[in-house]
Amino acid sequence: MAHCEQLTTAASTVDTVLTRMRALDTTLPPRDGVAVFNRVYLTVTEAVDRHIDGGRFPDARSAIALDVRFAERYLAAVDALENGRRPPACWRPLFQFRRHPGVRPLQFALSGINAHIGHDLALAVVDACRTLGCEPVDLEDEFDRVGELLVSLEERVREELMPGPDLLQIADPLTHLLGSWSLERARDATWAAARALWALRRLPDVAGEFTERLDAAVGFAGRMLLTPLPD
């Protein structure tokens, strides 16, 4: 892999975003949909941090830049909501349904993962390329390794949050609903979107329209994942 040539000091660090996510974890009610996703994402970010410290990424600087830019997108959406601004469309379903009694924790977790992977990660690749002065191809190894961590975590989340056999009337429709979404397919689409956005960076009007439509499409999928289910 061709490594990035330069690094501009990031506005925040992995420790900074971890501190913010841990603070959210202590202030949000445990059953709140945003809290459910935040716990999942905190686990991912801590795992990425351990892998960086352990030398598991070939280019630690690039991994840090991508990880931080990625987390900043989620935290910016939370900030927008807290400050009365309109968050991206991909996050609105989770924010709107976060306290709905008919939505299960697994649905909250996957809806957040859908928003963050389907929309935020593509933009984070572009953000990181601008920070580092490199091309998306230079971040492909880091993108793939973060994706592998997410896939393994998603499998664990599905196992831990899926209702038990005593709740088959919930688990059966839940299995059907969540079977319509795939993290691996979302990740592949995100990489294509990131490359397209980078190619369009000198056409801001077209890039803006592309980003808006991506945001809306991911938000639509997130709303589907949050379909309330019967008790």
Coordinates of N, CA and C in Angstrom, one line a residue, residues 1-5 59 62 129 133-142 191:
M1 N 0.8 -1.2 0.0 CA 0.0 0.0 0.0 C 0.9 1.2 0.0
A2 N 0.5 2.2 -0.8 CA 1.2 3.5 -0.8 C 0.8 4.3 0.4
H3 N 1.7 4.7 1.2 CA 1.4 5.4 2.4 C 1.2 6.9 2.1
C4 N 0.5 7.6 3.0 CA 0.2 9.0 2.9 C 1.5 9.8 3.2
E5 N 1.7 10.9 2.5 CA 3.0 11.6 2.6 C 3.1 12.6 3.7
D59 N 0.1 1.6 8.9 CA 0.3 3.0 8.9 C -0.5 3.6 10.0
S62 N -2.3 7.1 9.5 CA -3.5 7.1 8.7 C -4.6 6.5 9.4
C129 N -8.4 11.9 3.9 CA -7.5 12.2 2.8 C -7.1 13.7 2.7
G133 N -3.4 14.6 3.1 CA -2.8 14.9 1.7 C -2.6 13.7 0.9
C134 N -3.5 12.7 0.9 CA -3.4 11.5 0.2 C -4.6 11.1 -0.6
E135 N -4.6 10.0 -1.2 CA -5.7 9.5 -2.0 C -6.5 8.4 -1.2
P136 N -7.7 8.1 -1.6 CA -8.4 7.0 -0.9 C -7.7 5.7 -0.9
V137 N -7.1 5.4 -2.1 CA -6.4 4.1 -2.2 C -5.3 4.0 -1.1
D138 N -4.7 5.1 -0.6 CA -3.7 5.1 0.4 C -4.3 4.7 1.8
L139 N -5.6 4.8 1.9 CA -6.3 4.4 3.2 C -7.0 3.1 3.1
E140 N -6.8 2.4 2.0 CA -7.6 1.1 1.8 C -7.3 0.1 2.9
D141 N -6.1 -0.1 3.2 CA -5.7 -1.1 4.3 C -6.4 -0.7 5.6
E142 N -6.3 0.6 6.0 CA -6.9 1.0 7.2 C -8.4 0.8 7.2
W191 N -17.2 2.2 0.4 CA -15.9 2.4 -0.2 C -16.1 3.0 -1.6

